[in-house]
Short mmCIF file of C-alpha atoms in Angstrom, two decimals:
data_model
loop_
_atom_site.label_atom_id
_atom_site.label_comp_id
_atom_site.label_asym_id
_atom_site.label_seq_id
_atom_site.Cartn_x
_atom_site.Cartn_y
_atom_site.Cartn_z
CA MET U 1 -0.06 -0.08 -0.15
CA MET U 2 2.80 2.35 0.87
CA THR U 3 4.47 1.71 -2.25
CA HIS U 4 1.23 2.49 -4.16
CA TYR U 5 0.99 5.69 -2.32
CA LYS U 6 4.59 6.51 -3.20
CA TYR U 7 3.67 5.80 -6.85
CA ILE U 8 0.65 7.94 -6.73
CA GLU U 9 2.77 10.71 -5.22
CA GLU U 10 5.30 10.42 -8.02
CA LEU U 11 2.62 10.61 -10.56
CA LEU U 12 1.18 13.79 -8.79
CA LYS U 13 4.59 15.38 -9.21
CA ARG U 14 4.88 14.51 -12.77
CA PHE U 15 1.03 15.59 -13.30
CA PHE U 16 1.68 19.11 -12.10
CA ASP U 17 4.95 19.26 -14.11
CA GLY U 18 2.77 18.25 -17.20
CA ASN U 19 4.71 15.04 -17.80
CA THR U 20 1.95 12.41 -17.24
CA SER U 21 0.63 10.29 -20.14
CA ASN U 22 -3.17 9.95 -20.45
CA LYS U 23 -2.95 6.34 -18.96
CA GLU U 24 -1.27 7.93 -15.81
CA GLU U 25 -3.70 10.66 -15.60
CA ARG U 26 -6.47 8.31 -15.79
CA GLU U 27 -4.93 6.30 -12.98
CA LEU U 28 -4.81 9.44 -10.79
CA TYR U 29 -8.51 10.07 -11.47
CA ILE U 30 -9.68 6.68 -10.53
CA PHE U 31 -7.43 6.74 -7.30
CA PHE U 32 -8.70 10.10 -6.16
CA SER U 33 -12.20 9.27 -7.18
CA GLY U 34 -12.15 6.24 -4.82
CA LYS U 35 -12.61 5.89 -1.17
CA ASP U 36 -9.21 4.90 -0.10
CA VAL U 37 -7.43 8.25 -0.48
CA PRO U 38 -4.97 8.80 2.33
CA GLU U 39 -5.26 11.87 4.65
CA HIS U 40 -2.20 13.53 3.20
CA LEU U 41 -3.57 13.29 -0.22
CA LYS U 42 -7.20 14.25 0.32
CA SER U 43 -6.48 17.89 -0.45
CA TYR U 44 -6.10 16.77 -4.20
CA ILE U 45 -9.45 15.28 -4.41
CA PRO U 46 -11.28 18.50 -5.57
CA VAL U 47 -8.41 19.02 -8.19
CA PHE U 48 -8.96 15.74 -9.93
CA ASP U 49 -12.70 16.10 -9.65
CA PHE U 50 -12.27 19.43 -11.55
CA PHE U 51 -10.29 17.97 -14.24
CA GLU U 52 -12.61 14.98 -14.54
CA THR U 53 -15.85 16.92 -14.51
CA GLY U 54 -15.25 20.55 -14.03
CA MET U 55 -13.59 21.15 -17.34
CA ASP U 56 -16.59 19.52 -19.07
CA LYS U 57 -19.01 21.79 -17.18
CA GLU U 58 -16.81 24.86 -17.92
CA PHE U 59 -16.50 23.99 -21.55
CA ASN U 60 -20.23 23.55 -21.95
CA THR U 61 -20.90 26.91 -20.18
CA CYS U 62 -18.63 28.46 -22.61
CA ARG U 63 -20.29 26.67 -25.48
CA GLU U 64 -23.65 28.21 -24.33
CA ASN U 65 -22.37 31.60 -24.06
CA ASN U 66 -20.59 31.41 -27.44
CA PRO U 67 -22.50 29.29 -29.97
CA LYS U 68 -20.24 27.13 -31.95
CA VAL U 69 -18.92 29.25 -35.07
CA LYS U 70 -19.29 27.25 -38.34
CA LYS U 71 -15.73 26.65 -39.76
CA LEU U 72 -15.48 28.36 -42.97
CA THR U 73 -14.00 26.49 -45.90
CA PRO U 74 -11.96 28.63 -48.22
CA ASN U 75 -14.08 30.12 -50.82
CA TYR U 76 -11.08 30.28 -53.25
CA LYS U 77 -11.26 26.52 -53.91
CA LYS U 78 -14.88 26.89 -55.04
CA TRP U 79 -13.99 29.80 -57.35
CA ILE U 80 -11.06 27.90 -58.85
CA THR U 81 -13.36 24.95 -59.55
CA LEU U 82 -16.10 27.02 -61.09
CA THR U 83 -13.54 28.86 -63.15
CA GLY U 84 -12.11 25.71 -64.41
CA ILE U 85 -15.50 24.30 -65.41
CA ALA U 86 -16.46 27.71 -67.13
CA ALA U 87 -12.90 27.68 -69.04
CA SER U 88 -13.40 23.82 -70.17
CA VAL U 89 -16.90 24.84 -71.46
CA LEU U 90 -15.83 27.74 -73.40
CA LEU U 91 -12.89 25.79 -74.87
CA LEU U 92 -15.31 22.99 -76.00
CA VAL U 93 -17.69 25.51 -77.53
CA ALA U 94 -14.75 27.14 -79.56
CA VAL U 95 -13.44 23.80 -80.62
CA PHE U 96 -17.00 22.78 -81.56
CA ASN U 97 -17.64 25.93 -83.65
CA LYS U 98 -14.16 25.66 -85.34
CA VAL U 99 -14.76 21.99 -86.23
CA ILE U 100 -18.45 22.30 -87.37
CA LYS U 101 -18.30 25.62 -89.18
CA ASN U 102 -15.03 24.94 -90.85
CA ASP U 103 -16.62 22.36 -93.23
CA GLY U 104 -14.26 23.05 -96.20
CA THR U 105 -16.45 25.57 -97.93
CA PHE U 106 -14.73 28.90 -98.04
CA ASN U 107 -16.43 31.89 -99.47
CA PRO U 108 -14.08 34.85 -100.07
CA TYR U 109 -16.95 37.25 -100.36
CA GLU U 110 -18.83 36.32 -97.30
CA GLY U 111 -20.29 39.39 -95.73
CA SER U 112 -20.80 41.24 -99.01
CA TYR U 113 -24.04 42.76 -100.13
CA ILE U 114 -25.67 45.17 -102.57
CA ILE U 115 -28.24 47.75 -101.78
CA ARG U 116 -30.43 48.68 -104.65
CA ASN U 117 -33.69 50.92 -104.39
CA GLY U 118 -33.31 50.58 -100.64
CA GLU U 119 -33.33 46.86 -100.73
CA LYS U 120 -30.31 44.82 -99.42
CA ILE U 121 -29.47 41.75 -101.38
CA ALA U 122 -26.95 39.42 -99.52
CA ASP U 123 -27.15 36.28 -101.75
CA ILE U 124 -23.66 35.91 -102.60
CA GLU U 125 -24.20 33.53 -105.55
CA LEU U 126 -26.71 35.85 -106.91
CA ILE U 127 -24.60 39.10 -106.77
CA ARG U 128 -21.13 37.34 -107.21
CA PRO U 129 -20.92 38.45 -110.96
CA GLU U 130 -21.63 42.17 -109.88
CA LEU U 131 -19.18 42.03 -107.08
CA GLU U 132 -16.38 40.68 -109.37
CA ALA U 133 -17.27 43.39 -111.91
CA THR U 134 -16.99 45.94 -109.00
CA ILE U 135 -13.49 44.72 -107.92
CA ALA U 136 -12.36 44.70 -111.62
CA LYS U 137 -13.60 48.39 -111.94
CA VAL U 138 -11.96 49.38 -108.73
CA PHE U 139 -8.66 47.95 -109.75
CA LYS U 140 -8.49 49.88 -113.00
CA GLN U 141 -9.46 53.06 -111.06
CA GLN U 142 -6.72 52.47 -108.49
CA GLU U 143 -4.19 51.88 -111.43
CA LYS U 144 -5.23 55.15 -113.01
CA LEU U 145 -4.87 56.91 -109.65
CA ASN U 146 -1.33 55.29 -109.03
CA LYS U 147 -0.31 56.70 -112.36
CA ILE U 148 -1.27 60.33 -111.39
CA LEU U 149 0.28 59.85 -107.99
CA ALA U 150 3.58 58.53 -109.57
CA ASN U 151 3.77 61.70 -111.71
CA VAL U 152 3.40 63.85 -108.43
CA ASN U 153 5.67 61.68 -106.24
CA PRO U 154 8.37 60.04 -108.36
CA THR U 155 9.65 57.00 -106.87
CA ASP U 156 13.44 56.58 -105.89
CA GLU U 157 13.97 54.39 -108.91
CA PHE U 158 12.74 57.10 -111.26
CA ASP U 159 14.91 59.61 -109.61
CA ARG U 160 17.91 57.24 -110.01
CA ILE U 161 17.23 56.65 -113.52
CA LYS U 162 16.96 60.25 -114.31
CA GLN U 163 20.18 61.13 -112.62
CA GLU U 164 22.03 58.44 -114.43
CA ILE U 165 20.79 59.98 -117.74
CA GLU U 166 21.76 63.37 -116.78
CA ASN U 167 25.33 62.14 -115.63
CA GLN U 168 25.69 60.45 -119.17
CA TYR U 169 24.72 63.62 -120.81
CA CYS U 170 27.14 65.60 -118.73
CA GLU U 171 29.92 63.13 -119.65
CA LEU U 172 29.09 63.83 -123.31
CA VAL U 173 29.03 67.61 -122.80
CA ASN U 174 32.38 67.53 -120.92
CA SER U 175 34.15 65.48 -123.68
CA PHE U 176 34.05 68.56 -126.08
CA PRO U 177 37.27 70.68 -125.67
CA ASP U 178 35.96 74.07 -126.13
CA GLU U 179 33.57 75.98 -123.98
CA ILE U 180 31.36 77.29 -126.77
CA THR U 181 30.59 73.71 -128.13
CA ARG U 182 29.87 72.23 -124.62
CA LYS U 183 27.46 75.21 -124.00
CA LYS U 184 25.65 74.44 -127.36
CA VAL U 185 25.54 70.84 -126.54
CA SER U 186 24.07 71.49 -123.12
CA GLU U 187 21.38 73.69 -124.55
CA ILE U 188 20.42 70.89 -126.97
CA LEU U 189 20.25 68.28 -124.33
CA ASN U 190 18.64 70.69 -121.91
CA VAL U 191 21.06 69.91 -118.94
CA GLU U 192 23.07 71.79 -116.64
CA CYS U 193 26.56 70.38 -116.09
CA TYR U 194 29.05 71.86 -113.79
CA MET P 1 6.38 64.61 -59.49
CA LYS P 2 8.13 65.66 -62.65
CA LEU P 3 8.35 62.21 -63.92
CA ARG P 4 4.64 61.65 -63.26
CA ASN P 5 3.94 64.85 -65.16
CA VAL P 6 6.11 63.77 -68.02
CA LEU P 7 4.40 60.40 -68.12
CA PHE P 8 0.95 62.06 -68.09
CA ILE P 9 1.78 64.34 -70.98
CA THR P 10 3.14 61.49 -72.88
CA ILE P 11 0.08 59.46 -72.42
CA ILE P 12 -2.24 62.43 -73.53
CA LEU P 13 -0.09 62.89 -76.63
CA ILE P 14 -0.09 59.29 -77.58
CA VAL P 15 -4.04 59.07 -77.10
CA GLY P 16 -4.32 62.40 -79.14
CA CYS P 17 -2.32 60.86 -81.86
CA LEU P 18 -4.28 57.52 -81.93
CA SER P 19 -7.58 59.31 -81.69
CA ASN P 20 -6.54 61.72 -84.60
CA ASP P 21 -5.99 58.65 -86.59
CA LEU P 22 -9.34 57.04 -85.68
CA MET P 23 -11.35 60.26 -86.26
CA ALA P 24 -9.52 61.05 -89.55
CA GLN P 25 -12.11 60.16 -92.01
CA ASP P 26 -15.16 60.37 -89.75
CA ALA P 27 -17.15 62.74 -92.02
CA LEU P 28 -16.73 60.75 -95.31
CA LYS P 29 -17.46 57.47 -93.43
CA ALA P 30 -20.59 58.89 -91.92
CA MET P 31 -21.62 60.05 -95.35
CA ILE P 32 -21.17 56.35 -96.65
CA LYS P 33 -23.20 55.18 -93.69
CA LYS P 34 -25.92 57.52 -94.37
CA CYS P 35 -26.16 56.28 -98.14
CA GLU P 36 -27.22 52.79 -96.91
CA SER P 37 -30.54 53.96 -95.90
CA LEU P 38 -31.20 56.30 -99.06
CA ASP P 39 -33.44 55.00 -101.77
CA ASN P 40 -31.88 56.85 -104.79
CA VAL P 41 -28.40 55.53 -104.14
CA GLU P 42 -27.04 52.23 -105.27
CA MET P 43 -24.42 50.77 -103.17
CA SER P 44 -22.30 47.48 -103.13
CA VAL P 45 -19.93 46.34 -100.31
CA VAL P 46 -17.44 43.78 -101.23
CA ARG P 47 -15.70 42.08 -98.52
CA LYS P 48 -12.47 40.00 -99.63
CA LYS P 49 -11.43 37.42 -96.93
CA ASN P 50 -7.97 35.68 -96.66
CA LYS P 51 -8.55 31.90 -97.09
CA GLU P 52 -5.75 31.14 -94.63
CA THR P 53 -6.71 33.37 -91.63
CA LEU P 54 -10.53 33.76 -92.80
CA LYS P 55 -10.23 37.44 -91.78
CA VAL P 56 -11.28 40.25 -93.92
CA GLU P 57 -8.25 41.66 -95.62
CA GLN P 58 -10.01 44.30 -97.69
CA SER P 59 -13.46 46.05 -97.90
CA ILE P 60 -14.68 47.73 -100.99
CA THR P 61 -17.73 50.13 -100.88
CA THR P 62 -18.98 51.65 -103.98
CA ILE P 63 -21.66 54.05 -104.11
CA THR P 64 -23.40 55.39 -107.42
CA ILE P 65 -25.29 58.72 -107.20
CA ASN P 66 -27.09 60.27 -110.01
CA VAL P 67 -25.60 63.70 -110.76
CA SER P 68 -29.12 65.27 -110.39
CA ASN P 69 -28.81 64.46 -106.77
CA LYS P 70 -27.08 67.87 -106.21
CA ALA P 71 -27.91 68.03 -102.40
CA LEU P 72 -26.16 64.71 -101.65
CA ILE P 73 -23.00 65.48 -103.87
CA ASP P 74 -22.66 68.78 -101.97
CA GLU P 75 -22.68 67.06 -98.74
CA PHE P 76 -19.95 64.71 -99.99
CA ILE P 77 -17.88 67.69 -101.05
CA ALA P 78 -18.40 69.25 -97.69
CA ALA P 79 -17.33 66.01 -95.92
CA CYS P 80 -14.25 65.87 -98.12
CA GLU P 81 -13.32 69.36 -97.11
CA LYS P 82 -13.86 68.51 -93.42
CA ASP P 83 -11.53 65.28 -93.46
CA GLU P 84 -8.96 66.76 -95.93
CA PRO P 85 -6.56 67.94 -93.20
CA SER P 86 -6.31 64.38 -91.99
CA ALA P 87 -5.49 63.00 -95.43
CA TYR P 88 -2.06 62.63 -96.41
CA GLU P 89 -2.75 62.20 -100.16
CA VAL P 90 -5.18 64.45 -101.84
CA ILE P 91 -6.07 64.83 -105.58
CA TYR P 92 -8.65 67.35 -107.02
CA SER P 93 -9.72 67.60 -110.48
CA LYS P 94 -11.80 70.32 -112.39
CA LYS P 95 -14.91 69.34 -114.10
CA LYS P 96 -17.35 71.72 -115.93
CA GLY P 97 -15.42 74.65 -114.16
CA LYS P 98 -15.96 73.10 -110.68
CA VAL P 99 -13.09 71.76 -108.53
CA ILE P 100 -14.06 68.50 -107.22
CA PRO P 101 -12.37 65.86 -105.04
CA GLN P 102 -11.00 62.85 -106.88
CA PHE P 103 -8.98 60.99 -104.48
CA PHE P 104 -8.29 60.93 -100.56
CA ARG P 105 -5.91 58.68 -98.90
CA PHE P 106 -5.81 58.09 -95.15
CA LYS P 107 -3.92 55.71 -93.04
CA ASN P 108 -5.93 52.44 -93.65
CA VAL P 109 -8.69 53.80 -96.03
CA ASN P 110 -8.84 55.68 -99.14
CA PHE P 111 -11.57 57.42 -101.11
CA SER P 112 -12.08 57.96 -104.78
CA PHE P 113 -14.49 60.02 -106.81
CA SER P 114 -15.20 59.54 -110.38
CA TYR P 115 -17.81 60.64 -112.82
CA ASN P 116 -19.33 58.29 -115.25
CA ASN P 117 -21.60 59.30 -118.06
CA ASN P 118 -22.09 55.90 -119.64
CA ASN P 119 -24.52 54.55 -117.10
CA PHE P 120 -27.69 53.24 -118.73
CA ASN P 121 -30.77 53.28 -116.52
CA PHE P 122 -33.23 50.57 -117.67
CA THR P 123 -36.85 51.05 -116.78
CA LEU P 124 -40.00 49.02 -117.67
CA ASP P 125 -42.56 51.13 -119.11
CA ASN P 126 -45.85 49.42 -120.55
CA GLY P 127 -43.98 46.02 -120.85
CA LYS P 128 -41.05 47.63 -122.81
CA TYR P 129 -37.71 48.45 -121.48
CA LYS P 130 -36.69 52.17 -121.99
CA THR P 131 -33.04 53.03 -121.54
CA LYS P 132 -31.77 56.42 -120.24
CA LYS P 133 -28.24 57.56 -120.50
CA GLU P 134 -27.46 59.21 -117.17
CA GLU P 135 -24.28 60.56 -115.57
CA THR P 136 -23.51 59.27 -112.05
CA LEU P 137 -20.83 60.06 -109.53
CA ASN P 138 -19.22 56.89 -108.37
CA ILE P 139 -17.41 56.97 -104.82
CA THR P 140 -15.35 54.09 -103.78
CA MET P 141 -13.95 53.56 -100.31
CA ILE P 142 -11.33 50.91 -99.81
CA GLU P 143 -10.38 49.83 -96.29
CA ASN P 144 -7.38 47.56 -95.64
#
């Protein structure tokens, strides 16, 4: 019995140091809840009674005063899932459109139309000859305009050729020994050579 | 503070340049749009698509106006005068003593004006076709 009390005292010491296992604590609770507690250890009975039942009471009181707060799950996981589903659906729709719509028939004039007497005609096969005639007419018009613009804005190639011709003329002019002949040749060729 | 001011002014200038390009041919484009709803104007819109990219690479809009429709022609000339400062190539020609626009080139679009006096207007009258030669103004807008 004495050894048992010594064991209990040892356990008590370790209990208050926080070094007891659950099993050892359970032993202490059973001991102090029994009737054979020695006098010198009876002061510890209320302590183990508190630990056994008081903590539960306190916890329940606390729970009554503060209702349990629902644990929030991170919303971002939900949003990531929803975004992934939306992206997959969009990708499927895009692939579907490309595969189904790209059935091999390509119409280069798709979207073209004619308005005549206030009426819009969009049947490509019906107006195709007229569209092609318009393109041909516009092409000729653009050629004509490009010629006009070329006269106003000579290209670099044009300037280069012109300069080369003038250089050849000047070589010819300078090949004459006397100044009077050189002047006459310059007037005929309409160049100024220095 | 100085850097912020410099950046702010740079952004304003860039936006200004871009918006200038965007608004460059607004008056003429507005006239083209207006012609879509007019009864006495013939219009054709040709969209040329690229076979590889399936994107519209060129859009050609032609409008044919009878020269008798002087009000509409004057509106077009007024629109040309309004957009002229933004055009980088302009050609005017003289016809019947009047100076009229012939060609306007902007950044991605150009407009050309030509008179055509070989238009035949076919109308059905009492079961017979009657032809009437009329002079028309053809306006072409090419967008790239």
